[in-house]
Coordinates of C-alpha atoms in Angstrom, one line a residue:
X1 CA -0.2 0.1 -0.1
X2 CA 1.3 3.7 -0.9
X3 CA 1.2 7.1 1.0
X4 CA 1.2 10.4 -0.2
X5 CA 2.4 12.9 1.8
X6 CA -0.5 13.9 3.4
X7 CA -1.4 10.4 4.6
X8 CA 2.1 11.0 6.2
X9 CA -0.7 12.4 9.3
X10 CA -3.0 9.1 9.0
X11 CA -0.9 7.1 9.8
X12 CA 1.1 9.8 12.8
X13 CA -2.7 10.2 13.9
X14 CA -3.6 6.4 13.6
X15 CA -0.9 5.4 16.4
X16 CA -2.4 7.9 18.8
X17 CA -5.7 6.1 18.8
X18 CA -3.7 2.2 18.5
X19 CA -4.1 1.1 22.6
X20 CA -7.5 2.7 22.9
X21 CA -9.9 0.0 24.3
X22 CA -13.3 -1.1 24.0
X23 CA -15.7 -1.6 27.0
X24 CA -17.5 -4.8 27.3
X25 CA -21.5 -5.3 25.7
X26 CA -24.1 -4.0 28.5
X27 CA -26.5 -7.7 29.7
X28 CA -29.5 -7.9 27.8
X29 CA -31.3 -9.8 31.3
X30 CA -29.6 -6.6 33.3
X31 CA -28.0 -7.3 36.5
X32 CA -28.8 -9.2 39.7
X33 CA -27.7 -9.3 43.6
X34 CA -26.2 -12.3 43.0
X35 CA -24.2 -11.1 39.6
X36 CA -23.1 -8.0 41.9
X37 CA -22.3 -9.6 45.3
X38 CA -19.7 -11.7 42.9
X39 CA -19.2 -8.8 40.6
X40 CA -17.8 -6.9 44.1
X41 CA -15.7 -10.3 45.6
X42 CA -15.1 -12.5 42.9
X43 CA -14.1 -9.4 39.5
X44 CA -13.0 -7.6 42.3
X45 CA -10.4 -10.5 43.2
X46 CA -10.0 -11.1 39.1
X47 CA -9.4 -7.0 39.2
X48 CA -6.6 -7.8 42.2
X49 CA -5.2 -10.2 40.8
X50 CA -5.7 -11.5 36.8
X51 CA -6.1 -7.3 35.8
X52 CA -3.3 -6.6 37.3
X53 CA -0.9 -9.9 35.3
X54 CA -2.8 -8.5 32.4
X55 CA -1.5 -4.5 33.1
X56 CA 1.2 -5.7 34.5
X57 CA 2.0 -7.3 30.6
X58 CA -0.2 -7.3 27.6
X59 CA -0.4 -3.0 29.4
X60 CA 3.8 -2.8 29.2
X61 CA 3.7 -4.2 26.4
X62 CA 1.8 -1.7 24.7
X63 CA 3.5 1.1 25.8
X64 CA 6.8 -0.3 24.8
X65 CA 5.6 0.1 21.6
X66 CA 2.2 2.1 20.3
X67 CA 3.3 5.0 23.0
X68 CA 7.0 4.9 21.5
X69 CA 5.8 5.8 18.6
X70 CA 3.2 8.0 19.8
X71 CA 6.0 10.1 21.7
X72 CA 7.7 10.1 18.9
X73 CA 5.5 12.8 17.4
X74 CA 6.8 13.9 14.1
X75 CA 9.4 15.9 12.2
X76 CA 8.5 18.3 9.3
X77 CA 10.5 18.5 5.4
X78 CA 10.6 19.6 2.7
X79 CA 12.4 18.5 -0.6
X80 CA 13.9 20.3 -3.1
X81 CA 14.5 19.1 -6.4
X82 CA 17.3 20.5 -8.0
X83 CA 18.7 18.0 -10.5
X84 CA 19.6 19.4 -13.2
X85 CA 20.0 16.6 -15.8
X86 CA 17.4 16.2 -18.2
X87 CA 17.0 12.5 -17.3
X88 CA 15.5 13.8 -14.2
X89 CA 13.3 16.3 -15.2
X90 CA 10.0 15.4 -13.9
X91 CA 11.3 12.3 -10.6
X92 CA 8.7 10.1 -8.1
X93 CA 10.0 10.3 -4.2
X94 CA 9.3 6.9 -2.4
X95 CA 9.7 6.8 1.4
X96 CA 9.9 3.3 2.6
X97 CA 8.8 1.6 -0.1
X98 CA 5.4 3.8 0.2
X99 CA 5.3 6.3 -3.4
X100 CA 5.5 10.0 -0.9
X101 CA 5.8 12.0 -4.2
X102 CA 4.2 11.8 -7.3
X103 CA 5.6 13.7 -10.1
X104 CA 7.9 16.3 -9.0
X105 CA 9.1 19.0 -11.7
X106 CA 13.2 19.9 -11.7
X107 CA 13.6 23.0 -10.1
X108 CA 10.1 23.0 -7.3
X109 CA 9.8 21.9 -3.9
X110 CA 7.2 20.3 -1.9
X111 CA 6.0 22.2 1.4
X112 CA 7.1 21.9 4.7
X113 CA 4.7 18.2 5.4
X114 CA 4.8 16.4 8.9
X115 CA 6.4 13.3 8.4
X116 CA 7.1 10.7 12.0
X117 CA 10.1 11.0 13.7
X118 CA 12.1 8.8 15.6
X119 CA 11.6 6.2 12.7
X120 CA 14.2 5.3 10.3
X121 CA 13.7 6.9 6.6
X122 CA 14.5 5.6 3.1
X123 CA 14.5 7.6 0.6
X124 CA 14.2 6.7 -3.4
X125 CA 14.5 8.6 -6.3
X126 CA 12.4 7.2 -9.8
X127 CA 11.5 8.7 -13.1
X128 CA 8.4 10.1 -13.2
X129 CA 6.8 7.8 -15.0
X130 CA 7.5 5.6 -12.6
X131 CA 5.1 2.3 -10.9
X132 CA 7.0 1.5 -7.7
X133 CA 9.5 1.9 -5.5
X134 CA 11.6 -0.8 -7.5
X135 CA 12.3 1.6 -10.6
X136 CA 14.2 4.3 -8.6
X137 CA 17.7 5.0 -10.3
X138 CA 19.0 6.3 -6.4
X139 CA 18.0 5.4 -2.7
X140 CA 19.3 7.8 0.2
X141 CA 19.4 6.9 3.7
X142 CA 18.4 6.3 6.2
X143 CA 17.2 9.5 7.6
X144 CA 16.2 9.3 11.2
X145 CA 14.9 12.9 12.2
X146 CA 13.7 14.0 15.9
X147 CA 10.8 14.8 17.3
X148 CA 10.3 19.0 16.3
X149 CA 12.7 18.9 14.3
X150 CA 12.4 21.4 10.7
X151 CA 14.5 20.0 7.7
X152 CA 14.9 20.9 4.3
X153 CA 16.7 17.3 1.7
X154 CA 18.2 18.8 -2.1
X155 CA 17.6 16.8 -4.7
X156 CA 20.9 17.5 -6.9
X157 CA 23.3 16.1 -9.1
X158 CA 23.7 13.3 -12.3
X159 CA 22.0 10.5 -12.9
X160 CA 25.1 9.4 -15.9
X161 CA 28.0 11.4 -14.9
X162 CA 30.9 10.2 -17.8
X163 CA 27.5 12.4 -19.9
X164 CA 28.6 15.2 -18.0
X165 CA 31.1 17.5 -17.1
X166 CA 33.2 16.9 -13.9
X167 CA 33.0 19.2 -11.1
X168 CA 36.0 21.4 -10.9
X169 CA 36.7 20.8 -7.7
X170 CA 36.4 16.7 -8.1
X171 CA 33.9 16.8 -6.2
X172 CA 30.8 14.4 -6.5
X173 CA 28.6 14.7 -9.1
X174 CA 26.5 11.8 -9.1
X175 CA 22.4 12.4 -8.3
X176 CA 22.1 12.5 -3.6
X177 CA 20.5 14.3 -1.4
X178 CA 22.0 17.0 0.1
X179 CA 20.6 18.7 3.5
X180 CA 19.9 21.7 5.4
X181 CA 19.2 20.7 9.3
X182 CA 17.4 23.3 11.5
X183 CA 15.9 25.0 8.3
X184 CA 13.4 28.2 8.9
X185 CA 10.3 28.3 7.9
X186 CA 9.9 31.7 9.3
X187 CA 11.4 34.8 10.3
X188 CA 10.5 36.9 13.4
X189 CA 12.3 40.1 12.0
X190 CA 13.3 40.8 9.0
X191 CA 13.7 38.0 6.0
X192 CA 16.6 35.1 6.5
X193 CA 18.1 33.9 3.7
X194 CA 20.0 30.1 3.8
X195 CA 22.3 29.3 0.4
X196 CA 22.7 26.4 -1.6
X197 CA 25.7 25.8 -4.0
X198 CA 23.9 23.2 -6.5
X199 CA 25.9 23.1 -9.8
X200 CA 27.5 20.6 -10.4
X201 CA 30.2 22.3 -13.6
X202 CA 30.5 25.5 -11.2
X203 CA 33.8 25.5 -8.9
X204 CA 34.0 27.0 -5.5
X205 CA 32.1 30.3 -5.4
X206 CA 31.6 33.6 -3.3
X207 CA 28.4 35.8 -2.9
X208 CA 29.0 39.4 -2.9
X209 CA 26.1 41.8 -1.8
X210 CA 25.6 45.6 -3.0
X211 CA 28.9 45.5 -4.5
X212 CA 30.4 45.3 -1.2
X213 CA 33.5 42.6 -1.2
X214 CA 33.2 42.5 3.3
X215 CA 28.9 41.6 2.3
X216 CA 29.7 38.1 1.6
X217 CA 27.4 35.9 3.5
X218 CA 28.7 32.8 0.8
X219 CA 32.2 31.9 0.8
X220 CA 34.6 29.2 -0.5
X221 CA 31.1 27.0 -1.1
X222 CA 31.7 23.9 -3.0
X223 CA 29.1 22.5 -5.0
X224 CA 26.9 20.1 -1.9
X225 CA 27.5 22.8 0.7
X226 CA 24.6 24.7 2.5
X227 CA 25.2 28.0 4.5
X228 CA 23.1 28.9 7.5
X229 CA 20.9 31.2 7.6
X230 CA 21.2 35.2 7.4
X231 CA 19.5 38.8 7.4
X232 CA 18.7 39.8 4.2
X233 CA 19.7 43.5 3.5
X234 CA 16.0 44.9 4.1
X235 CA 14.9 46.4 0.5
X236 CA 16.6 44.3 -1.5
X237 CA 20.1 44.1 -2.7
X238 CA 22.4 42.4 -5.6
X239 CA 24.2 39.4 -6.1
X240 CA 27.4 38.7 -7.9
X241 CA 28.9 35.1 -8.2
X242 CA 31.9 35.1 -8.0
X243 CA 34.6 32.6 -8.0
X244 CA 36.2 31.6 -4.6
X245 CA 38.6 34.1 -5.2
X246 CA 37.1 37.1 -6.6
X247 CA 39.0 37.0 -9.2
X248 CA 36.5 35.5 -11.6
X249 CA 32.5 37.0 -11.1
X250 CA 30.3 34.4 -12.6
X251 CA 26.6 35.9 -13.0
X252 CA 25.3 38.7 -11.5
X253 CA 21.6 38.7 -9.8
X254 CA 19.3 40.7 -7.8
X255 CA 16.3 40.1 -5.2
X256 CA 14.2 41.3 -2.4
X257 CA 12.7 39.3 -0.1
X258 CA 9.5 40.1 1.5
X259 CA 10.4 40.4 5.3
X260 CA 8.9 36.9 7.5
X261 CA 9.8 34.6 5.9
X262 CA 12.4 32.5 5.7
X263 CA 14.0 31.0 2.5
X264 CA 16.9 28.9 0.6
X265 CA 18.5 29.9 -2.7
X266 CA 19.7 27.4 -4.9
X267 CA 21.9 28.0 -7.7
X268 CA 21.0 25.7 -9.7
X269 CA 21.8 24.1 -13.1
X270 CA 24.7 24.2 -15.6
X271 CA 27.1 27.5 -16.0
X272 CA 27.7 25.9 -19.2
X273 CA 24.8 25.7 -21.1
X274 CA 26.1 22.3 -23.7
X275 CA 25.4 20.2 -20.8
X276 CA 21.8 21.5 -21.5
X277 CA 20.5 24.3 -22.4
X278 CA 17.3 24.2 -20.8
X279 CA 18.5 24.7 -17.1
X280 CA 21.4 27.7 -17.2
X281 CA 23.1 28.9 -14.2
X282 CA 20.1 31.1 -12.0
X283 CA 19.8 31.7 -8.5
X284 CA 16.1 30.3 -7.6
X285 CA 14.1 30.9 -4.4
X286 CA 12.3 28.4 -2.7
X287 CA 9.9 29.2 -0.5
X288 CA 8.4 27.2 2.8
X289 CA 4.9 26.6 1.2
X290 CA 7.0 25.3 -2.2
X291 CA 6.1 25.3 -5.4
X292 CA 7.9 25.9 -8.9
X293 CA 11.3 28.3 -7.3
X294 CA 10.9 32.1 -7.9
X295 CA 14.4 33.3 -10.5
X296 CA 16.0 35.6 -9.0
X297 CA 16.3 38.2 -12.0
X298 CA 19.5 38.7 -14.0
X299 CA 21.1 42.3 -12.9
X300 CA 23.6 44.9 -15.4
X301 CA 26.8 45.7 -15.0
X302 CA 28.0 49.5 -14.9
X303 CA 30.9 51.6 -14.9
X304 CA 30.9 55.1 -15.1
X305 CA 33.1 57.8 -16.6
X306 CA 33.4 61.8 -15.9
X307 CA 34.3 63.3 -18.9
X308 CA 33.3 66.4 -18.7
X309 CA 35.7 69.1 -19.2
X310 CA 33.6 71.5 -17.8
X311 CA 35.9 73.3 -15.3
X312 CA 32.8 74.4 -12.7
X313 CA 31.8 70.2 -13.5
X314 CA 35.6 69.5 -11.8
X315 CA 33.7 67.6 -9.3
X316 CA 30.6 66.1 -8.8
X317 CA 28.0 63.5 -6.9
X318 CA 26.1 61.3 -8.9
X319 CA 23.3 60.1 -7.9
X320 CA 21.7 56.9 -9.1
X321 CA 17.4 56.5 -8.3
X322 CA 18.2 60.0 -5.6
X323 CA 20.4 58.0 -3.8
X324 CA 24.4 58.9 -3.9
X325 CA 26.0 56.6 -5.5
X326 CA 29.5 58.5 -6.6
X327 CA 31.1 61.5 -4.4
X328 CA 33.5 64.0 -5.8
X329 CA 33.6 62.2 -8.6
X330 CA 36.6 63.7 -10.4
X331 CA 36.8 64.1 -14.3
X332 CA 38.7 61.6 -16.2
X333 CA 37.8 59.1 -13.7
X334 CA 35.5 56.1 -13.4
X335 CA 34.6 53.5 -11.1
X336 CA 35.6 50.2 -12.1
X337 CA 31.9 48.2 -12.9
X338 CA 29.4 47.6 -10.3
X339 CA 25.9 45.6 -9.9
X340 CA 23.0 47.1 -10.6
X341 CA 19.4 45.7 -10.7
X342 CA 17.7 45.7 -14.0
X343 CA 14.6 47.7 -15.2
X344 CA 14.7 51.9 -14.7
X345 CA 16.6 53.5 -13.1
X346 CA 16.9 57.5 -12.7
X347 CA 20.6 59.1 -12.6
X348 CA 21.5 62.5 -11.7
X349 CA 24.6 64.4 -11.7
X350 CA 25.0 66.8 -9.0
X351 CA 27.9 69.8 -7.5
X352 CA 30.1 68.9 -5.1
X353 CA 28.9 70.1 -2.6
X354 CA 25.5 68.9 -3.2
X355 CA 23.0 67.1 0.3
X356 CA 20.8 65.2 -1.6
X357 CA 19.2 64.3 -5.4
X358 CA 17.4 67.3 -5.3
X359 CA 20.8 69.7 -6.1
X360 CA 20.9 68.0 -9.1
X361 CA 21.9 69.6 -12.4
X362 CA 21.4 67.0 -14.8
X363 CA 19.0 64.4 -14.4
X364 CA 18.4 61.3 -17.3
X365 CA 16.1 58.1 -16.7
X366 CA 17.9 55.3 -18.4
X367 CA 16.8 51.5 -19.1
X368 CA 18.7 48.6 -17.2
X369 CA 18.5 45.1 -18.6
X370 CA 19.8 41.9 -17.4
X371 CA 22.4 40.3 -18.5
X372 CA 23.7 43.4 -20.2
X373 CA 26.9 45.6 -19.5
X374 CA 26.5 49.6 -20.3
X375 CA 29.8 52.4 -19.8
X376 CA 27.9 55.6 -18.9
X377 CA 30.3 58.9 -20.6
X378 CA 29.4 62.2 -18.5
X379 CA 30.0 64.7 -21.2
X380 CA 29.0 68.3 -21.9
X381 CA 28.8 71.1 -20.4
X382 CA 26.2 72.8 -17.9
X383 CA 26.1 76.4 -19.1
X384 CA 26.2 75.5 -23.1
X385 CA 26.3 79.9 -23.8
X386 CA 29.7 80.1 -21.2
X387 CA 31.7 77.9 -24.3
X388 CA 32.5 77.2 -27.3
X389 CA 30.0 76.0 -29.5
X390 CA 30.6 72.5 -31.5
X391 CA 31.2 72.7 -35.3
X392 CA 28.8 70.5 -36.8
X393 CA 25.9 71.8 -34.3
X394 CA 25.8 69.3 -31.8
X395 CA 24.2 69.8 -28.4
X396 CA 27.5 70.4 -25.7
X397 CA 24.6 70.9 -23.3
X398 CA 25.4 68.6 -20.1
X399 CA 24.0 64.1 -20.8
X400 CA 24.9 60.9 -20.0
X401 CA 25.9 58.4 -22.9
X402 CA 24.9 55.5 -22.4
X403 CA 27.1 52.5 -24.4
X404 CA 24.9 49.7 -24.9
X405 CA 26.6 46.0 -24.9
X406 CA 29.9 47.1 -23.5
X407 CA 32.5 45.2 -22.3
X408 CA 34.5 44.3 -19.7
X409 CA 36.8 42.0 -20.9
X410 CA 38.7 40.7 -24.7
X411 CA 36.3 38.5 -26.5
X412 CA 39.9 37.0 -27.6
X413 CA 42.4 36.7 -24.5
X414 CA 44.9 37.4 -26.6
X415 CA 44.5 40.8 -27.6
X416 CA 43.4 44.2 -26.8
X417 CA 39.4 45.3 -27.4
X418 CA 38.8 48.9 -27.5
X419 CA 35.2 50.9 -28.0
X420 CA 35.7 55.2 -28.8
X421 CA 34.0 58.1 -27.6
X422 CA 34.3 61.2 -29.3
X423 CA 33.8 63.4 -26.3
X424 CA 35.0 66.8 -27.6
X425 CA 32.8 69.4 -27.2
X426 CA 34.4 71.7 -29.2
X427 CA 36.1 69.5 -31.7
X428 CA 34.7 68.6 -35.7
X429 CA 34.4 65.2 -36.6
X430 CA 37.2 62.4 -36.6
X431 CA 39.4 60.0 -37.8
X432 CA 40.9 57.9 -35.4
X433 CA 44.2 56.8 -37.2
X434 CA 47.3 54.2 -36.4
X435 CA 50.2 55.4 -39.1
X436 CA 48.4 56.3 -42.0
X437 CA 45.4 52.7 -41.7
X438 CA 42.0 54.5 -40.2
X439 CA 40.3 52.2 -37.2
X440 CA 37.6 54.1 -36.5
X441 CA 36.1 56.4 -38.8
X442 CA 33.4 59.8 -38.7
X443 CA 33.4 59.8 -35.3
X444 CA 30.9 63.2 -34.7
X445 CA 31.2 64.6 -30.9
X446 CA 28.8 62.3 -29.0
X447 CA 29.5 59.4 -31.2
X448 CA 30.8 55.9 -30.2
X449 CA 31.9 53.4 -32.4
X450 CA 32.8 49.8 -32.3
X451 CA 34.5 47.7 -30.3
X452 CA 37.9 47.3 -32.5
X453 CA 41.0 45.2 -31.4
X454 CA 44.8 45.3 -31.7
X455 CA 47.8 42.8 -31.0
X456 CA 49.1 44.1 -27.3
X457 CA 52.2 46.0 -28.5
X458 CA 52.1 50.0 -27.9
X459 CA 50.5 52.0 -31.1
X460 CA 50.2 55.5 -32.1
X461 CA 46.8 56.5 -32.9
X462 CA 46.0 59.9 -34.0
X463 CA 43.0 61.8 -34.2
X464 CA 42.2 63.0 -38.4
X465 CA 39.9 66.0 -39.0
X466 CA 37.7 63.9 -41.0
X467 CA 38.6 64.8 -45.4
X468 CA 41.6 67.1 -44.1
X469 CA 44.8 66.6 -43.1
X470 CA 44.9 68.5 -39.6
X471 CA 45.3 65.9 -37.3
X472 CA 46.5 65.9 -32.9
X473 CA 48.8 63.6 -32.3
X474 CA 50.2 61.2 -33.0
X475 CA 49.9 60.0 -28.9
X476 CA 51.4 56.5 -28.1
X477 CA 49.0 54.0 -27.1
X478 CA 50.6 51.4 -25.0
X479 CA 49.1 48.6 -24.9
X480 CA 51.9 45.5 -24.6
X481 CA 51.1 44.5 -20.8
X482 CA 46.9 44.4 -21.3
X483 CA 46.2 41.4 -23.5
X484 CA 42.9 40.5 -22.7
X485 CA 41.7 43.4 -21.8
X486 CA 38.9 45.8 -23.4
X487 CA 38.8 49.3 -22.9
X488 CA 37.0 52.1 -23.4
X489 CA 39.5 55.4 -25.8
X490 CA 37.9 59.2 -25.5
X491 CA 38.4 62.1 -26.8
X492 CA 38.5 64.3 -24.0
X493 CA 39.3 68.1 -23.2
X494 CA 39.0 71.0 -25.3
X495 CA 41.1 72.0 -28.9
X496 CA 40.9 76.0 -27.7
X497 CA 40.8 75.7 -24.0
X498 CA 40.9 80.0 -23.8
X499 CA 38.1 80.1 -26.3
X500 CA 36.4 77.1 -23.2
X501 CA 36.8 78.7 -19.3
X502 CA 41.0 77.9 -19.5
X503 CA 39.3 73.8 -19.4
X504 CA 41.5 71.0 -20.4
X505 CA 43.7 70.5 -23.9
X506 CA 42.5 68.1 -26.0
X507 CA 43.8 64.4 -25.4
X508 CA 42.8 61.0 -25.1
X509 CA 42.8 58.9 -22.1
X510 CA 41.7 55.7 -21.6
X511 CA 39.7 53.8 -18.3
X512 CA 40.6 49.4 -17.9
X513 CA 37.4 47.8 -16.3
X514 CA 38.9 48.4 -13.2
X515 CA 38.9 52.2 -13.6
X516 CA 40.4 55.4 -11.2
X517 CA 41.8 57.5 -12.7
X518 CA 42.6 57.6 -16.8
X519 CA 45.5 56.7 -18.5
X520 CA 46.7 59.4 -20.6
X521 CA 48.3 58.7 -24.2
X522 CA 51.4 60.6 -24.1
X523 CA 52.9 62.9 -26.8
X524 CA 50.1 64.2 -29.1
X525 CA 50.4 67.6 -30.8
X526 CA 48.6 69.6 -33.2
X527 CA 50.3 68.6 -36.8

């Protein structure tokens, strides 16, 4: 006979009824005086002897069996299906040979369910079309849960390990059940989260919160590891999954968790989509109520570059959604790439003396898409009328150039890749050349080139006015030690500083993904 998960409650309830006796049938003729006397003597003797013996034997036996079952009580158990093996897309789960969960889909969970405590429970995982526990592809346990305990069991791994890439840390990737003991169903304050590393082809990982390397709820977790529950930031957070020494980012996500809940977040799927294209790497949140895991949205990446040569903007404050993000941000400096939530965002630029986003002299709403990488270049002038006009009649008002599909590293690790931005308000349309070769043609103020690639070497770069022999340069671009890097190169400053509030002179500057002060390309002269 098979029991589903709700029938376990019936098993426990039945245990409570064992040993409850039924009364004797009434005498249809009614009681007599003789019988009463007999009952008062003989029955008393019987009670004092036979019943005592019965109590000493039968009742003791009952106490040793039924009462022990009753006293064992129940435990709470949640099962999460995290095996990304296509052969385990849907599974049945048996406990002690009885069907416990039927047709469980990948990335779904049961609610917390009462199971017998103090008893050995053997779990078997079988294909979703199984007819009995004999069809199992894996047997696990036995597990013996203490009364009133709360446990999460996660099914993770693959059925045929030879058909998949091995784990980089040589951890076993065979189908298994992983236990989170002392699991939580609610939180007394805020939200709490436990994290399980369930990606078979991923190395040891860290998870960083809100671009802060000191906020690391997951530290050196190998495949199969889980964390203790930690408080989740109110209002949400962005998360970066990195390798264990934080030298390489694997993926980025964003999430907000409601107050009062306890959540298990599972790193799920494959890093290499060739393993199973239907199960790419993701983070999934599982609540105590069970059901399908909720995918955490992929976050975006952003670098901000200050290229406004207006002396009044030599240092600015930058707000993201009215929150101060960059304080005293200097001309010709850049942030490193940071993780930002997907969706609409307001970027505000204010004087360095600002106290709130309401002091901004510029606001722009942009849209960040998950998994995309952006470079935002602050450009232009606070009061254009106080400066020379652009030769091509382009607007030179303070603004923001948003570069989508930017790169944090070169697509070819043997090359140096860079993108060019025309950011000089009083410069005409130009070509970017090296020697006699044009790399990017006809860039007007505000234009962004495609990415170009060069060998890691030192080359000359010249800005030549399109259709003219007038040029500025050459500038020396020493990329000898930059193999595998992706950079943003900008025309920055003024061709005529005296006509532009004595601002910076035109030059070529470059920024790597690490940000910081600009790399000034030297030796540019007007020819």
